Amino acid sequence: MADKNYNLNGANYGPPIQPPVKTYYSQGRRGSDVGCGICSCFSSCLLCCGGCLVNIICNILIGVAVCLGVVALILWFILRPNVVKFQVVEANLMRFELDPRNHNLHYNLSLNFLIRNPNQRLGIHYDQLEARGYYGDHRFGAVNMTSFYQGRKNTTVVGTELNGQRMVLLGAGGRRDFREDRKSGVYRIDVKLRFKIRFKFGFLKSWAVRPKVKCHLKVPLSTSSSAGGFQFHPTKCHVDL
């Protein structure tokens, strides 16, 4: 068999050319791309605007804090406020007996407080004054005191009396301390003051402040002969603002 000859008229044809592939675009897909682009742009704008808003708020807060600090510093230099001083100058204990049957504590304690306002430009309003007596951690009495106004650079003496009876349940340590105090004739009593004060500068008044005052006292029983001539000494109180 003779070899086949693919040369036609002496021409040399290359490999066949493939027909072009038609590309079809989906309208829905193009719309989806556009939507995603809009959402991305909107999110970017939100992030940008949110960051700017946060920066503006932070700058405003910092400015307000700086202004308040400057105003407070100026007021401090003008007013030069000082802490009020409290002192118990007199204490008279007429009765302090604990009934072992019903645990009632009978007491009669009179006190004189010396209150010193050292401020040159500030007067003080004392409102809702209350004195509380404690033996150990147990409160045995409370009494309301008269409100008053104290002027600048002024010293005022305020008296009060704790008188009555109250059930006081002492633990083993408290009963031991009470026996020791009764034997010595000198009782360790704490007095706490609770009140509200407002500072006055000219016609301006400050907001209310509620300091806590605590006085640790050693008071001899006036009817006891075992005190050995112990006398009450004026005692400074601790002020906690």
mmCIF file of C-alpha atoms in Angstrom:
data_model
loop_
_atom_site.group_PDB
_atom_site.id
_atom_site.type_symbol
_atom_site.label_atom_id
_atom_site.label_comp_id
_atom_site.label_asym_id
_atom_site.label_seq_id
_atom_site.Cartn_x
_atom_site.Cartn_y
_atom_site.Cartn_z
ATOM 1 C CA MET A 1 0.000 0.000 0.000
ATOM 2 C CA ALA A 2 1.314 3.334 -0.939
ATOM 3 C CA ASP A 3 1.880 5.973 1.769
ATOM 4 C CA LYS A 4 -0.863 8.566 2.111
ATOM 5 C CA ASN A 5 0.137 12.044 1.059
ATOM 6 C CA TYR A 6 -1.511 14.854 2.954
ATOM 7 C CA ASN A 7 0.136 17.616 1.000
ATOM 8 C CA LEU A 8 -2.380 19.153 -1.305
ATOM 9 C CA ASN A 9 -0.953 21.063 -4.197
ATOM 10 C CA GLY A 10 2.314 21.270 -2.356
ATOM 11 C CA ALA A 11 0.745 23.412 0.502
ATOM 12 C CA ASN A 12 1.522 22.728 4.213
ATOM 13 C CA TYR A 13 -1.407 23.309 6.578
ATOM 14 C CA GLY A 14 -0.826 23.733 10.316
ATOM 15 C CA PRO A 15 -3.003 22.480 13.201
ATOM 16 C CA PRO A 16 -6.686 23.375 13.040
ATOM 17 C CA ILE A 17 -7.780 26.663 14.603
ATOM 18 C CA GLN A 18 -10.305 26.294 17.440
ATOM 19 C CA PRO A 19 -13.395 28.487 17.254
ATOM 20 C CA PRO A 20 -13.524 31.385 19.747
ATOM 21 C CA VAL A 21 -15.247 30.699 23.079
ATOM 22 C CA LYS A 22 -18.152 33.006 23.803
ATOM 23 C CA THR A 23 -18.198 34.525 27.291
ATOM 24 C CA TYR A 24 -21.533 35.191 28.930
ATOM 25 C CA TYR A 25 -21.808 37.639 31.813
ATOM 26 C CA SER A 26 -24.373 37.149 34.512
ATOM 27 C CA GLN A 27 -26.302 40.306 35.256
ATOM 28 C CA GLY A 28 -27.052 39.137 38.761
ATOM 29 C CA ARG A 29 -23.400 38.594 39.541
ATOM 30 C CA ARG A 30 -22.466 42.062 38.357
ATOM 31 C CA GLY A 31 -25.188 43.541 40.521
ATOM 32 C CA SER A 32 -23.865 41.610 43.524
ATOM 33 C CA ASP A 33 -20.391 43.043 42.973
ATOM 34 C CA VAL A 34 -21.804 46.541 42.870
ATOM 35 C CA GLY A 35 -23.787 45.975 46.066
ATOM 36 C CA CYS A 36 -20.741 44.667 47.892
ATOM 37 C CA GLY A 37 -18.796 47.718 46.762
ATOM 38 C CA ILE A 38 -21.463 50.069 48.128
ATOM 39 C CA CYS A 39 -21.568 48.215 51.468
ATOM 40 C CA SER A 40 -17.795 48.301 51.733
ATOM 41 C CA CYS A 41 -17.760 52.032 51.010
ATOM 42 C CA PHE A 42 -20.552 52.647 53.568
ATOM 43 C CA SER A 43 -18.713 50.604 56.232
ATOM 44 C CA SER A 44 -15.523 52.524 55.580
ATOM 45 C CA CYS A 45 -17.395 55.816 55.963
ATOM 46 C CA LEU A 46 -18.928 54.642 59.227
ATOM 47 C CA LEU A 47 -15.567 53.598 60.586
ATOM 48 C CA CYS A 48 -14.016 56.888 59.530
ATOM 49 C CA CYS A 49 -16.843 59.007 60.996
ATOM 50 C CA GLY A 50 -16.944 56.901 64.169
ATOM 51 C CA GLY A 51 -13.233 57.364 64.714
ATOM 52 C CA CYS A 52 -13.554 61.119 64.195
ATOM 53 C CA LEU A 53 -16.493 61.279 66.644
ATOM 54 C CA VAL A 54 -14.573 59.361 69.310
ATOM 55 C CA ASN A 55 -11.614 61.696 68.886
ATOM 56 C CA ILE A 56 -13.867 64.754 69.219
ATOM 57 C CA ILE A 57 -15.517 63.385 72.400
ATOM 58 C CA CYS A 58 -12.123 62.538 73.932
ATOM 59 C CA ASN A 59 -10.818 66.021 73.173
ATOM 60 C CA ILE A 60 -13.923 67.598 74.724
ATOM 61 C CA LEU A 61 -13.615 65.484 77.886
ATOM 62 C CA ILE A 62 -9.930 66.276 78.216
ATOM 63 C CA GLY A 63 -10.664 69.997 77.788
ATOM 64 C CA VAL A 64 -13.415 69.895 80.427
ATOM 65 C CA ALA A 65 -11.166 68.020 82.866
ATOM 66 C CA VAL A 66 -8.360 70.537 82.361
ATOM 67 C CA CYS A 67 -10.752 73.472 82.885
ATOM 68 C CA LEU A 68 -12.171 71.936 86.062
ATOM 69 C CA GLY A 69 -8.671 71.275 87.366
ATOM 70 C CA VAL A 70 -7.643 74.878 86.721
ATOM 71 C CA VAL A 71 -10.803 76.203 88.418
ATOM 72 C CA ALA A 72 -10.282 73.904 91.436
ATOM 73 C CA LEU A 73 -6.653 75.023 91.720
ATOM 74 C CA ILE A 74 -7.651 78.702 91.580
ATOM 75 C CA LEU A 75 -10.348 78.177 94.234
ATOM 76 C CA TRP A 76 -7.886 76.339 96.458
ATOM 77 C CA PHE A 77 -5.400 79.219 96.247
ATOM 78 C CA ILE A 78 -8.170 81.719 97.015
ATOM 79 C CA LEU A 79 -9.914 79.849 99.842
ATOM 80 C CA ARG A 80 -7.042 77.785 101.279
ATOM 81 C CA PRO A 81 -9.416 75.305 103.024
ATOM 82 C CA ASN A 82 -8.284 73.559 106.199
ATOM 83 C CA VAL A 83 -9.715 70.549 108.018
ATOM 84 C CA VAL A 84 -11.984 71.328 110.950
ATOM 85 C CA LYS A 85 -10.575 70.179 114.316
ATOM 86 C CA PHE A 86 -12.568 68.325 116.968
ATOM 87 C CA GLN A 87 -11.616 67.728 120.561
ATOM 88 C CA VAL A 88 -13.394 66.355 123.636
ATOM 89 C CA VAL A 89 -12.487 68.792 126.401
ATOM 90 C CA GLU A 90 -14.785 67.430 129.126
ATOM 91 C CA ALA A 91 -16.287 64.016 129.830
ATOM 92 C CA ASN A 92 -18.244 63.065 132.919
ATOM 93 C CA LEU A 93 -19.315 59.434 133.364
ATOM 94 C CA MET A 94 -21.941 59.179 136.093
ATOM 95 C CA ARG A 95 -23.079 55.614 135.405
ATOM 96 C CA PHE A 96 -21.826 52.667 133.387
ATOM 97 C CA GLU A 97 -23.245 49.375 134.640
ATOM 98 C CA LEU A 98 -23.926 46.126 132.790
ATOM 99 C CA ASP A 99 -26.696 43.935 134.188
ATOM 100 C CA PRO A 100 -25.522 40.296 133.811
ATOM 101 C CA ARG A 101 -29.111 38.972 133.852
ATOM 102 C CA ASN A 102 -30.559 40.805 130.856
ATOM 103 C CA HIS A 103 -27.343 42.308 129.401
ATOM 104 C CA ASN A 104 -28.732 45.842 129.662
ATOM 105 C CA LEU A 105 -26.086 48.546 129.863
ATOM 106 C CA HIS A 106 -27.129 51.535 131.965
ATOM 107 C CA TYR A 107 -25.150 54.643 131.065
ATOM 108 C CA ASN A 108 -24.974 58.354 131.742
ATOM 109 C CA LEU A 109 -22.179 60.202 129.930
ATOM 110 C CA SER A 110 -21.995 63.956 129.374
ATOM 111 C CA LEU A 111 -19.552 65.421 126.869
ATOM 112 C CA ASN A 112 -18.284 68.807 125.730
ATOM 113 C CA PHE A 113 -16.803 69.060 122.244
ATOM 114 C CA LEU A 114 -14.510 71.885 121.194
ATOM 115 C CA ILE A 115 -14.859 72.499 117.448
ATOM 116 C CA ARG A 116 -12.321 74.724 115.742
ATOM 117 C CA ASN A 117 -12.820 76.258 112.278
ATOM 118 C CA PRO A 118 -9.326 77.380 111.180
ATOM 119 C CA ASN A 119 -10.444 78.749 107.797
ATOM 120 C CA GLN A 120 -10.039 82.472 107.195
ATOM 121 C CA ARG A 121 -12.542 82.727 104.330
ATOM 122 C CA LEU A 122 -14.997 79.880 104.943
ATOM 123 C CA GLY A 123 -17.886 79.623 107.360
ATOM 124 C CA ILE A 124 -19.442 76.234 108.117
ATOM 125 C CA HIS A 125 -23.034 75.078 108.479
ATOM 126 C CA TYR A 126 -23.370 71.981 110.708
ATOM 127 C CA ASP A 127 -26.568 70.034 109.948
ATOM 128 C CA GLN A 128 -28.003 66.742 111.195
ATOM 129 C CA LEU A 129 -25.549 66.280 114.047
ATOM 130 C CA GLU A 130 -25.625 63.007 115.944
ATOM 131 C CA ALA A 131 -23.345 61.627 118.677
ATOM 132 C CA ARG A 132 -23.056 57.855 119.137
ATOM 133 C CA GLY A 133 -21.470 56.001 122.033
ATOM 134 C CA TYR A 134 -19.654 52.695 121.555
ATOM 135 C CA TYR A 135 -18.160 50.201 123.926
ATOM 136 C CA GLY A 136 -15.910 47.947 121.893
ATOM 137 C CA ASP A 137 -17.761 47.461 118.625
ATOM 138 C CA HIS A 138 -21.206 47.734 120.204
ATOM 139 C CA ARG A 139 -23.234 50.920 120.072
ATOM 140 C CA PHE A 140 -24.988 51.625 123.340
ATOM 141 C CA GLY A 141 -26.479 55.085 122.772
ATOM 142 C CA ALA A 142 -27.144 57.904 120.329
ATOM 143 C CA VAL A 143 -28.399 61.459 120.661
ATOM 144 C CA ASN A 144 -29.215 64.244 118.213
ATOM 145 C CA MET A 145 -27.454 67.576 118.603
ATOM 146 C CA THR A 146 -28.561 71.079 117.652
ATOM 147 C CA SER A 147 -27.550 72.357 114.227
ATOM 148 C CA PHE A 148 -25.550 75.581 114.125
ATOM 149 C CA TYR A 149 -23.438 77.880 111.981
ATOM 150 C CA GLN A 150 -19.769 78.517 112.754
ATOM 151 C CA GLY A 151 -18.042 81.603 111.451
ATOM 152 C CA ARG A 152 -14.517 82.008 110.144
ATOM 153 C CA LYS A 153 -11.568 81.489 112.511
ATOM 154 C CA ASN A 154 -14.006 80.509 115.229
ATOM 155 C CA THR A 155 -13.975 78.075 118.158
ATOM 156 C CA THR A 156 -17.280 76.670 119.418
ATOM 157 C CA VAL A 157 -18.021 74.429 122.408
ATOM 158 C CA VAL A 158 -20.953 72.052 121.956
ATOM 159 C CA GLY A 159 -22.288 69.868 124.771
ATOM 160 C CA THR A 160 -24.412 66.737 124.732
ATOM 161 C CA GLU A 161 -25.414 63.851 126.991
ATOM 162 C CA LEU A 162 -25.833 60.122 126.407
ATOM 163 C CA ASN A 163 -28.254 58.775 128.988
ATOM 164 C CA GLY A 164 -30.369 55.618 129.096
ATOM 165 C CA GLN A 165 -30.076 51.859 128.777
ATOM 166 C CA ARG A 166 -29.581 49.419 125.944
ATOM 167 C CA MET A 167 -29.022 45.706 125.517
ATOM 168 C CA VAL A 168 -25.365 45.060 124.721
ATOM 169 C CA LEU A 169 -24.247 41.506 123.999
ATOM 170 C CA LEU A 170 -20.513 41.368 124.638
ATOM 171 C CA GLY A 171 -18.359 38.491 123.566
ATOM 172 C CA ALA A 172 -15.781 36.793 125.751
ATOM 173 C CA GLY A 173 -13.173 39.473 124.984
ATOM 174 C CA GLY A 174 -15.661 42.283 125.570
ATOM 175 C CA ARG A 175 -16.700 40.872 128.958
ATOM 176 C CA ARG A 176 -13.056 40.557 129.949
ATOM 177 C CA ASP A 177 -12.402 44.195 128.968
ATOM 178 C CA PHE A 178 -15.456 45.323 130.906
ATOM 179 C CA ARG A 179 -14.268 43.506 134.046
ATOM 180 C CA GLU A 180 -10.855 45.151 133.695
ATOM 181 C CA ASP A 181 -12.403 48.605 133.234
ATOM 182 C CA ARG A 182 -14.732 48.131 136.190
ATOM 183 C CA LYS A 183 -11.793 47.062 138.355
ATOM 184 C CA SER A 184 -9.706 50.094 137.338
ATOM 185 C CA GLY A 185 -12.649 52.502 137.407
ATOM 186 C CA VAL A 186 -11.672 53.881 133.969
ATOM 187 C CA TYR A 187 -13.736 52.922 130.922
ATOM 188 C CA ARG A 188 -12.563 52.845 127.317
ATOM 189 C CA ILE A 189 -15.397 54.414 125.353
ATOM 190 C CA ASP A 190 -15.549 55.490 121.711
ATOM 191 C CA VAL A 191 -17.705 58.408 120.615
ATOM 192 C CA LYS A 192 -18.493 58.943 116.942
ATOM 193 C CA LEU A 193 -20.004 62.053 115.391
ATOM 194 C CA ARG A 194 -22.145 61.863 112.274
ATOM 195 C CA PHE A 195 -23.256 65.081 110.599
ATOM 196 C CA LYS A 196 -23.533 67.034 107.364
ATOM 197 C CA ILE A 197 -21.582 70.232 106.749
ATOM 198 C CA ARG A 198 -21.752 72.899 104.051
ATOM 199 C CA PHE A 199 -19.055 75.510 103.542
ATOM 200 C CA LYS A 200 -20.039 79.125 102.989
ATOM 201 C CA PHE A 201 -18.035 81.730 101.052
ATOM 202 C CA GLY A 202 -19.809 85.054 100.837
ATOM 203 C CA PHE A 203 -23.311 84.243 99.607
ATOM 204 C CA LEU A 204 -22.187 80.949 98.034
ATOM 205 C CA LYS A 205 -22.645 77.565 99.721
ATOM 206 C CA SER A 206 -20.962 74.326 98.812
ATOM 207 C CA TRP A 207 -22.553 70.936 98.381
ATOM 208 C CA ALA A 208 -23.025 68.799 101.499
ATOM 209 C CA VAL A 209 -20.063 66.855 102.896
ATOM 210 C CA ARG A 210 -20.450 64.056 105.444
ATOM 211 C CA PRO A 211 -17.215 63.659 107.422
ATOM 212 C CA LYS A 212 -16.787 61.041 110.130
ATOM 213 C CA VAL A 213 -15.317 61.935 113.507
ATOM 214 C CA LYS A 214 -14.157 59.319 116.004
ATOM 215 C CA CYS A 215 -12.927 59.972 119.523
ATOM 216 C CA HIS A 216 -11.158 57.304 121.625
ATOM 217 C CA LEU A 217 -11.790 58.201 125.256
ATOM 218 C CA LYS A 218 -10.681 56.943 128.659
ATOM 219 C CA VAL A 219 -13.256 58.205 131.111
ATOM 220 C CA PRO A 220 -13.174 57.593 134.878
ATOM 221 C CA LEU A 221 -16.425 56.701 136.592
ATOM 222 C CA SER A 222 -17.127 59.657 138.841
ATOM 223 C CA THR A 223 -18.784 57.502 141.514
ATOM 224 C CA SER A 224 -15.936 54.969 141.628
ATOM 225 C CA SER A 225 -13.192 55.124 144.233
ATOM 226 C CA SER A 226 -10.985 52.660 142.309
ATOM 227 C CA ALA A 227 -9.964 55.172 139.645
ATOM 228 C CA GLY A 228 -7.003 56.183 141.812
ATOM 229 C CA GLY A 229 -7.369 59.890 141.165
ATOM 230 C CA PHE A 230 -7.376 59.428 137.365
ATOM 231 C CA GLN A 231 -8.613 62.592 135.642
ATOM 232 C CA PHE A 232 -9.998 62.871 132.161
ATOM 233 C CA HIS A 233 -7.623 64.610 129.755
ATOM 234 C CA PRO A 234 -8.779 66.554 126.682
ATOM 235 C CA THR A 235 -8.632 64.170 123.735
ATOM 236 C CA LYS A 236 -8.272 65.002 120.044
ATOM 237 C CA CYS A 237 -10.606 63.265 117.639
ATOM 238 C CA HIS A 238 -9.777 61.764 114.280
ATOM 239 C CA VAL A 239 -11.517 63.358 111.290
ATOM 240 C CA ASP A 240 -12.128 61.254 108.178
ATOM 241 C CA LEU A 241 -13.454 63.154 105.146
#
